[in-house]
């Protein structure tokens, strides 16, 4: 173990089991770790790895049915088995917790000020007024502007980022010794995530608390944690200092995780390292090492005996792998452990010139009227969801469309998929103006434009077996019966599934396999253009890489064009040739992927890119973040002039004379260099990643 | 908020008017006060019958629309007209309304409060013995018609009275006629009469409310915000009461309005069984005696109560749930 003389928290042999009629679900198995005073420990794992259950066990907040074994000591005091009364005295005062979803984690019927005050009063004899004013102080500390007034707001009146700040205010209300943050930024957009991480830093400085940060995002903890522990199938499989684990991972699973994430700071089409298969169900763990079925280094012993967490290489680093010593001795890198297929060279800018356009939009507009009144509706406003965007997708090209939630990217995509005359502007698909199509032509054109949605479980009919899911578009478009069956078999092979999968139903597949089915369905009619709406954001990290690689491969083999809509800029960098950045219904920057990521010119793009954490601890510690103030304004109240000026760091630094232009004149996209356009009056390229 | 309630109040008044009108038309069309005179021995002269009916706006030879017009004009002045035998409907209503309201109000308050508590308790103890016992008892009560329940309770009461040798429970009328004594004697006497009918109604209410509340509570028990409350340092019981139950009350507010109709029907049976001279008993008598105006008056009373309950539940909803206040 880490030679911490007097750990603040010592966890030994912690196990959590959920009894179930079909067999016990062993969510957490034999977890050991220490947390020193003031230290930050990152616990990384995919969904179902048991990372949240382990944290809730420490807090004694697991549901009543859970069986908890082992020991958790806080300053030497045993917590497991304490009664509710004793535990409630510790919770919030010595150990506090920030939960993932700040909407459901706040009681909807109480004002936020009350909820924070309640946390204060739970451990202090304070009058109502004293608690209230302490609550306001706390809300100020976590950066809620106008805290006194905002304290009277209900949770539903706040944005996600604000709610998470309230959660943090509650957690630090009593100066805890330990702060556990369970996926504190997962539900948030990147710029808001950067704000919240900053607040967590402030909170830590204010309280001096030790922290446990639980996340699936290796980037989030890289710059934040001192030590990191990787969890898989309920166990810790690797543990050590951040630098050691990120630079010299010694457990193949950690290597796979690090290799499978696309990097926002790396150019070129480095193929991702996908980990085969999916994590095992905690109810049916394989014998031996639970990672053995997916491990490239597997040998006989792995199936027989589960490896213990043991020191490697004389560093304070532990890995649970029979072959850790070999990996250490050979200094193996992830690319050497995982077999990496070399991918075809990326189509460069030169190949794009003169290629026919598959899709073009000109000043595409979609406004929704805001109506009031029950019987007589009157318009009280306009939601300017898409407010004039022009973009093109060339043949064989991938255009990444990025922006935060609420920026209008999904609306834009649905408008394009309608294939009808848009509310304003033009949509041209394969040289055909959609406004001029008749019903038959439109139907014919639909074959050429297909879509893959974010959530494959919701977009696949649960009552249809896979064979019918895939055959449906073919039958709809009148493909001959014999041909349908043949085509379905082709499609299944194409996306890397097996024939025997055809008779199963979507819910019997893992998330990654389901998304493969959705992709196969989109490809059934051999389209030219595939619109991908957040195709990998619902998938676990280790599975994501496989789907991304599949999309790449299919594009090259079938000569597809993609319109790739996503909020994850790392994935977009990895798959796109060109990128368009959207803010409040407008494009603010468009450019070749390497130009745009290498030197974004619009302040919004710069802030977005700088907000993304990179899974590289050394780099992460030295990066300066451009923090955007506040939240995305409502598209019903678009600011005048440049619509970004309310949050723009550049605008804030301008003198009054130059500001006037931003306030009065809406900037158009204009070239800032070869293959890059930005809609900013004062655009300047700046390296941020 | 006030605007929202005023709007609701206005629409409730319109609904009461519609409900009362429909009830009057239905009663006037289907009941025949004339037969009351015809059945007499010796039969009164035709002219007398005609005059009597005419005087009370009960003549079936007058077009129904005219009779409705006359009734509605009276109603605007809050005059419900006369019974077929010439007594004032208003006077009779004044005598009976308090009797019914006493039963209904006590049953509503006790039934909903106890029902909510029992249901919440059952949810917290889900799958344990007490939960199973509550569930079983609720289903037994729910599947027993009110009048059977009333009779069963009467039998139990008789047993208790016999065993103790004192009449602890009274089960006829709402007080003992002719009883002399001070304030306390009379109060205790009324209480003795009140227990059984109220208990019958309350039991049924608890059974329904507890089922509903248990489900609402189960929905929020696993919520993240209950866990947050505990993470702050609240005891589990406090978190359950202050956060879970408080939130789970919101759907029950809606249920309250729908349930009130059921309560009225139950009260009608109970008044008849226990010999209470309330609105329910009056309704049944009036139908039997072809008393159009009295039937219309009781229907009007029921409509007002149901819509008032609806208004109350709107109010409760708005107070309980801040999320709907904004749009109101």
Short mmCIF file of N, CA and C in Angstrom, two decimals, chain B residues 81-197:
data_model
loop_
_atom_site.label_atom_id
_atom_site.label_comp_id
_atom_site.label_asym_id
_atom_site.label_seq_id
_atom_site.Cartn_x
_atom_site.Cartn_y
_atom_site.Cartn_z
N UNK B 81 -87.09 27.03 -4.15
CA UNK B 81 -88.49 26.70 -4.38
C UNK B 81 -89.11 25.93 -3.22
N UNK B 82 -90.23 25.23 -3.52
CA UNK B 82 -90.95 24.52 -2.48
C UNK B 82 -91.03 23.04 -2.80
N UNK B 83 -91.18 22.22 -1.75
CA UNK B 83 -91.43 20.80 -1.95
C UNK B 83 -92.85 20.61 -2.46
N UNK B 84 -93.20 19.42 -2.86
CA UNK B 84 -94.54 19.20 -3.42
C UNK B 84 -95.62 19.44 -2.37
N UNK B 85 -95.25 19.27 -1.06
CA UNK B 85 -96.27 19.49 -0.03
C UNK B 85 -96.25 20.92 0.50
N UNK B 86 -95.50 21.78 -0.17
CA UNK B 86 -95.60 23.19 0.17
C UNK B 86 -94.57 23.68 1.17
N UNK B 87 -93.73 22.77 1.74
CA UNK B 87 -92.71 23.26 2.66
C UNK B 87 -91.57 23.89 1.87
N UNK B 88 -90.82 24.76 2.52
CA UNK B 88 -89.74 25.46 1.82
C UNK B 88 -88.51 24.55 1.72
N UNK B 89 -87.95 24.44 0.52
CA UNK B 89 -86.75 23.64 0.31
C UNK B 89 -85.59 24.28 1.06
N UNK B 90 -85.53 25.61 1.02
CA UNK B 90 -84.45 26.32 1.70
C UNK B 90 -84.42 25.99 3.19
N UNK B 91 -85.60 26.00 3.81
CA UNK B 91 -85.68 25.75 5.24
C UNK B 91 -85.20 24.34 5.57
N UNK B 92 -85.64 23.38 4.76
CA UNK B 92 -85.25 21.99 4.99
C UNK B 92 -83.74 21.83 4.82
N UNK B 93 -83.22 22.50 3.76
CA UNK B 93 -81.78 22.41 3.49
C UNK B 93 -80.99 22.98 4.66
N UNK B 94 -81.47 24.11 5.19
CA UNK B 94 -80.76 24.75 6.29
C UNK B 94 -80.67 23.78 7.47
N UNK B 95 -81.76 23.00 7.68
CA UNK B 95 -81.78 22.06 8.78
C UNK B 95 -80.76 20.93 8.57
N UNK B 96 -80.65 20.49 7.32
CA UNK B 96 -79.88 19.27 7.05
C UNK B 96 -78.41 19.51 6.70
N UNK B 97 -78.12 20.69 6.16
CA UNK B 97 -76.79 20.88 5.56
C UNK B 97 -75.67 20.71 6.60
N UNK B 98 -75.94 21.20 7.81
CA UNK B 98 -74.91 21.10 8.85
C UNK B 98 -74.62 19.66 9.22
N UNK B 99 -75.68 18.86 9.23
CA UNK B 99 -75.54 17.44 9.59
C UNK B 99 -74.58 16.77 8.60
N UNK B 100 -74.82 16.99 7.31
CA UNK B 100 -73.98 16.36 6.29
C UNK B 100 -72.56 16.91 6.31
N UNK B 101 -72.48 18.24 6.41
CA UNK B 101 -71.15 18.83 6.35
C UNK B 101 -70.27 18.36 7.50
N UNK B 102 -70.88 18.20 8.68
CA UNK B 102 -70.11 17.73 9.83
C UNK B 102 -69.46 16.38 9.50
N UNK B 103 -70.29 15.49 8.97
CA UNK B 103 -69.81 14.16 8.61
C UNK B 103 -68.72 14.25 7.54
N UNK B 104 -69.01 15.03 6.49
CA UNK B 104 -68.10 15.08 5.34
C UNK B 104 -66.76 15.74 5.69
N UNK B 105 -66.84 16.83 6.42
CA UNK B 105 -65.59 17.56 6.69
C UNK B 105 -64.68 16.74 7.60
N UNK B 106 -65.29 16.18 8.66
CA UNK B 106 -64.46 15.37 9.56
C UNK B 106 -63.87 14.19 8.81
N UNK B 107 -64.70 13.54 7.99
CA UNK B 107 -64.21 12.35 7.27
C UNK B 107 -63.11 12.72 6.28
N UNK B 108 -63.27 13.87 5.60
CA UNK B 108 -62.27 14.27 4.62
C UNK B 108 -60.93 14.56 5.28
N UNK B 109 -61.00 15.34 6.35
CA UNK B 109 -59.74 15.72 7.00
C UNK B 109 -59.06 14.49 7.59
N UNK B 110 -59.80 13.75 8.41
CA UNK B 110 -59.19 12.57 9.03
C UNK B 110 -58.74 11.57 7.99
N UNK B 111 -59.61 11.34 7.00
CA UNK B 111 -59.33 10.32 5.99
C UNK B 111 -58.08 10.67 5.19
N UNK B 112 -57.96 11.93 4.75
CA UNK B 112 -56.81 12.25 3.90
C UNK B 112 -55.53 12.32 4.72
N UNK B 113 -55.60 12.91 5.90
CA UNK B 113 -54.37 13.01 6.71
C UNK B 113 -53.89 11.62 7.12
N UNK B 114 -54.81 10.82 7.69
CA UNK B 114 -54.39 9.48 8.12
C UNK B 114 -53.99 8.63 6.92
N UNK B 115 -54.74 8.78 5.82
CA UNK B 115 -54.43 7.99 4.62
C UNK B 115 -53.03 8.29 4.11
N UNK B 116 -52.69 9.57 4.08
CA UNK B 116 -51.35 9.97 3.61
C UNK B 116 -50.28 9.38 4.53
N UNK B 117 -50.51 9.49 5.84
CA UNK B 117 -49.50 8.98 6.77
C UNK B 117 -49.35 7.46 6.66
N UNK B 118 -50.51 6.78 6.62
CA UNK B 118 -50.46 5.32 6.52
C UNK B 118 -49.76 4.90 5.23
N UNK B 119 -50.09 5.60 4.14
CA UNK B 119 -49.48 5.25 2.85
C UNK B 119 -47.98 5.49 2.86
N UNK B 120 -47.56 6.62 3.42
CA UNK B 120 -46.13 6.94 3.46
C UNK B 120 -45.41 5.92 4.33
N UNK B 121 -46.01 5.57 5.45
CA UNK B 121 -45.43 4.56 6.33
C UNK B 121 -45.27 3.23 5.58
N UNK B 122 -46.31 2.86 4.84
CA UNK B 122 -46.25 1.60 4.10
C UNK B 122 -45.12 1.61 3.08
N UNK B 123 -44.92 2.78 2.43
CA UNK B 123 -43.88 2.86 1.41
C UNK B 123 -42.50 2.73 2.05
N UNK B 124 -42.32 3.39 3.19
CA UNK B 124 -41.02 3.33 3.85
C UNK B 124 -40.73 1.90 4.31
N UNK B 125 -41.78 1.20 4.74
CA UNK B 125 -41.60 -0.17 5.20
C UNK B 125 -41.89 -1.17 4.08
N UNK B 126 -41.63 -0.78 2.86
CA UNK B 126 -42.00 -1.64 1.73
C UNK B 126 -41.48 -3.06 1.89
N UNK B 127 -42.36 -4.01 1.60
CA UNK B 127 -42.06 -5.45 1.65
C UNK B 127 -41.88 -5.98 3.05
N UNK B 128 -42.08 -5.14 4.08
CA UNK B 128 -42.00 -5.70 5.43
C UNK B 128 -43.41 -6.05 5.88
N UNK B 129 -43.49 -6.59 7.10
CA UNK B 129 -44.79 -7.08 7.56
C UNK B 129 -45.81 -5.95 7.61
N UNK B 130 -45.42 -4.79 8.16
CA UNK B 130 -46.42 -3.72 8.33
C UNK B 130 -46.95 -3.25 6.99
N UNK B 131 -46.09 -3.22 5.99
CA UNK B 131 -46.54 -2.83 4.64
C UNK B 131 -47.55 -3.84 4.11
N UNK B 132 -47.22 -5.11 4.26
CA UNK B 132 -48.14 -6.15 3.78
C UNK B 132 -49.47 -6.08 4.50
N UNK B 133 -49.42 -5.84 5.82
CA UNK B 133 -50.64 -5.78 6.61
C UNK B 133 -51.51 -4.61 6.14
N UNK B 134 -50.87 -3.45 5.93
CA UNK B 134 -51.62 -2.27 5.49
C UNK B 134 -52.24 -2.52 4.11
N UNK B 135 -51.44 -3.10 3.22
CA UNK B 135 -51.94 -3.39 1.88
C UNK B 135 -53.14 -4.32 1.93
N UNK B 136 -53.01 -5.38 2.74
CA UNK B 136 -54.09 -6.35 2.83
C UNK B 136 -55.36 -5.69 3.37
N UNK B 137 -55.21 -4.95 4.47
CA UNK B 137 -56.37 -4.30 5.08
C UNK B 137 -57.02 -3.32 4.11
N UNK B 138 -56.19 -2.58 3.38
CA UNK B 138 -56.75 -1.61 2.43
C UNK B 138 -57.58 -2.31 1.37
N UNK B 139 -57.07 -3.41 0.87
CA UNK B 139 -57.81 -4.08 -0.20
C UNK B 139 -59.11 -4.67 0.33
N UNK B 140 -59.09 -5.18 1.56
CA UNK B 140 -60.32 -5.70 2.14
C UNK B 140 -61.35 -4.58 2.25
N UNK B 141 -60.93 -3.43 2.76
CA UNK B 141 -61.87 -2.32 2.93
C UNK B 141 -62.35 -1.80 1.58
N UNK B 142 -61.42 -1.70 0.62
CA UNK B 142 -61.78 -1.18 -0.70
C UNK B 142 -62.78 -2.08 -1.40
N UNK B 143 -62.67 -3.38 -1.17
CA UNK B 143 -63.57 -4.28 -1.89
C UNK B 143 -64.87 -4.51 -1.13
N UNK B 144 -65.03 -3.90 0.05
CA UNK B 144 -66.28 -4.02 0.79
C UNK B 144 -67.13 -2.79 0.50
N UNK B 145 -68.39 -2.98 0.06
CA UNK B 145 -69.25 -1.82 -0.15
C UNK B 145 -69.46 -1.08 1.17
N UNK B 146 -69.69 0.24 1.07
CA UNK B 146 -69.80 1.06 2.28
C UNK B 146 -70.89 0.55 3.21
N UNK B 147 -72.02 0.16 2.63
CA UNK B 147 -73.13 -0.23 3.52
C UNK B 147 -72.83 -1.52 4.26
N UNK B 148 -72.06 -2.41 3.60
CA UNK B 148 -71.66 -3.63 4.31
C UNK B 148 -70.70 -3.27 5.45
N UNK B 149 -69.77 -2.39 5.13
CA UNK B 149 -68.81 -1.94 6.14
C UNK B 149 -69.54 -1.32 7.32
N UNK B 150 -70.56 -0.50 7.01
CA UNK B 150 -71.32 0.17 8.06
C UNK B 150 -72.01 -0.86 8.95
N UNK B 151 -72.62 -1.84 8.31
CA UNK B 151 -73.34 -2.86 9.08
C UNK B 151 -72.36 -3.67 9.94
N UNK B 152 -71.20 -4.00 9.36
CA UNK B 152 -70.20 -4.74 10.12
C UNK B 152 -69.77 -3.96 11.35
N UNK B 153 -69.55 -2.66 11.16
CA UNK B 153 -69.14 -1.83 12.28
C UNK B 153 -70.23 -1.77 13.33
N UNK B 154 -71.48 -1.72 12.88
CA UNK B 154 -72.62 -1.72 13.81
C UNK B 154 -72.60 -2.98 14.66
N UNK B 155 -72.33 -4.11 13.98
CA UNK B 155 -72.32 -5.38 14.72
C UNK B 155 -71.22 -5.36 15.79
N UNK B 156 -70.06 -4.86 15.38
CA UNK B 156 -68.95 -4.76 16.34
C UNK B 156 -69.37 -3.86 17.51
N UNK B 157 -70.01 -2.72 17.17
CA UNK B 157 -70.40 -1.77 18.20
C UNK B 157 -71.39 -2.41 19.19
N UNK B 158 -72.32 -3.13 18.65
CA UNK B 158 -73.30 -3.82 19.51
C UNK B 158 -72.56 -4.77 20.45
N UNK B 159 -71.59 -5.50 19.87
CA UNK B 159 -70.79 -6.43 20.67
C UNK B 159 -70.08 -5.70 21.80
N UNK B 160 -69.49 -4.56 21.47
CA UNK B 160 -68.77 -3.79 22.50
C UNK B 160 -69.75 -3.31 23.57
N UNK B 161 -70.88 -2.78 23.11
CA UNK B 161 -71.89 -2.30 24.06
C UNK B 161 -72.34 -3.40 25.00
N UNK B 162 -72.60 -4.59 24.42
CA UNK B 162 -73.05 -5.72 25.23
C UNK B 162 -71.99 -6.14 26.23
N UNK B 163 -70.75 -6.18 25.73
CA UNK B 163 -69.66 -6.66 26.57
C UNK B 163 -69.43 -5.71 27.75
N UNK B 164 -69.48 -4.41 27.48
CA UNK B 164 -69.20 -3.46 28.55
C UNK B 164 -70.44 -3.15 29.37
N UNK B 165 -71.61 -3.46 28.82
CA UNK B 165 -72.84 -3.17 29.54
C UNK B 165 -73.23 -1.70 29.50
N UNK B 166 -72.48 -0.86 28.83
CA UNK B 166 -72.82 0.56 28.67
C UNK B 166 -72.99 0.81 27.18
N UNK B 167 -73.83 1.75 26.77
CA UNK B 167 -73.86 2.05 25.34
C UNK B 167 -72.73 3.01 25.03
N UNK B 168 -71.61 2.44 24.65
CA UNK B 168 -70.46 3.25 24.27
C UNK B 168 -70.74 3.90 22.92
N UNK B 169 -71.15 3.08 21.99
CA UNK B 169 -71.44 3.57 20.64
C UNK B 169 -72.92 3.63 20.39
N UNK B 170 -73.35 4.73 19.80
CA UNK B 170 -74.75 4.85 19.39
C UNK B 170 -74.80 4.72 17.88
N UNK B 171 -75.85 4.11 17.37
CA UNK B 171 -75.87 3.93 15.92
C UNK B 171 -77.20 4.29 15.30
N UNK B 172 -78.00 5.09 16.00
CA UNK B 172 -79.21 5.59 15.38
C UNK B 172 -79.30 7.09 15.63
N UNK B 173 -79.45 7.82 14.55
CA UNK B 173 -79.60 9.26 14.66
C UNK B 173 -78.29 9.94 15.02
N UNK B 174 -78.36 11.28 15.10
CA UNK B 174 -77.12 11.98 15.41
C UNK B 174 -77.09 12.46 16.86
N UNK B 175 -78.20 12.33 17.57
CA UNK B 175 -78.19 12.58 19.02
C UNK B 175 -79.37 11.84 19.61
N UNK B 176 -79.37 11.71 20.92
CA UNK B 176 -80.49 11.05 21.57
C UNK B 176 -81.59 12.08 21.79
N UNK B 177 -82.79 11.85 21.19
CA UNK B 177 -83.85 12.85 21.32
C UNK B 177 -84.30 12.95 22.77
N UNK B 178 -84.53 14.15 23.19
CA UNK B 178 -85.09 14.37 24.52
C UNK B 178 -84.10 14.23 25.65
N UNK B 179 -82.80 14.08 25.32
CA UNK B 179 -81.81 13.93 26.38
C UNK B 179 -81.63 15.27 27.10
N UNK B 180 -81.68 15.22 28.42
CA UNK B 180 -81.52 16.44 29.20
C UNK B 180 -80.13 16.44 29.82
N UNK B 181 -79.54 17.60 29.96
CA UNK B 181 -78.24 17.63 30.64
C UNK B 181 -77.48 18.87 30.26
N UNK B 182 -76.32 18.99 30.83
CA UNK B 182 -75.50 20.16 30.56
C UNK B 182 -74.80 20.05 29.23
N UNK B 183 -73.91 20.99 28.95
CA UNK B 183 -73.20 21.04 27.68
C UNK B 183 -72.40 19.75 27.46
N UNK B 184 -71.69 19.29 28.50
CA UNK B 184 -70.84 18.12 28.33
C UNK B 184 -71.63 16.87 28.04
N UNK B 185 -72.73 16.70 28.72
CA UNK B 185 -73.58 15.53 28.48
C UNK B 185 -74.00 15.49 27.03
N UNK B 186 -74.44 16.64 26.53
CA UNK B 186 -74.91 16.69 25.15
C UNK B 186 -73.74 16.47 24.18
N UNK B 187 -72.59 17.05 24.49
CA UNK B 187 -71.45 16.90 23.61
C UNK B 187 -71.02 15.44 23.52
N UNK B 188 -70.93 14.79 24.70
CA UNK B 188 -70.54 13.38 24.71
C UNK B 188 -71.56 12.55 23.94
N UNK B 189 -72.82 12.88 24.11
CA UNK B 189 -73.87 12.15 23.39
C UNK B 189 -73.68 12.28 21.88
N UNK B 190 -73.41 13.49 21.41
CA UNK B 190 -73.21 13.70 19.97
C UNK B 190 -71.99 12.92 19.48
N UNK B 191 -70.94 12.94 20.32
CA UNK B 191 -69.72 12.24 19.95
C UNK B 191 -69.99 10.75 19.82
N UNK B 192 -70.77 10.22 20.74
CA UNK B 192 -71.09 8.78 20.70
C UNK B 192 -71.81 8.42 19.41
N UNK B 193 -72.64 9.38 18.97
CA UNK B 193 -73.37 9.13 17.72
C UNK B 193 -72.48 9.30 16.49
N UNK B 194 -71.47 10.14 16.67
CA UNK B 194 -70.64 10.51 15.52
C UNK B 194 -69.64 9.42 15.15
N UNK B 195 -69.18 8.68 16.17
CA UNK B 195 -68.05 7.78 15.94
C UNK B 195 -68.28 6.79 14.80
N UNK B 196 -69.37 6.05 14.86
CA UNK B 196 -69.54 4.96 13.89
C UNK B 196 -69.66 5.44 12.45
N UNK B 197 -70.57 6.40 12.16
CA UNK B 197 -70.65 6.84 10.75
C UNK B 197 -69.33 7.43 10.25
#
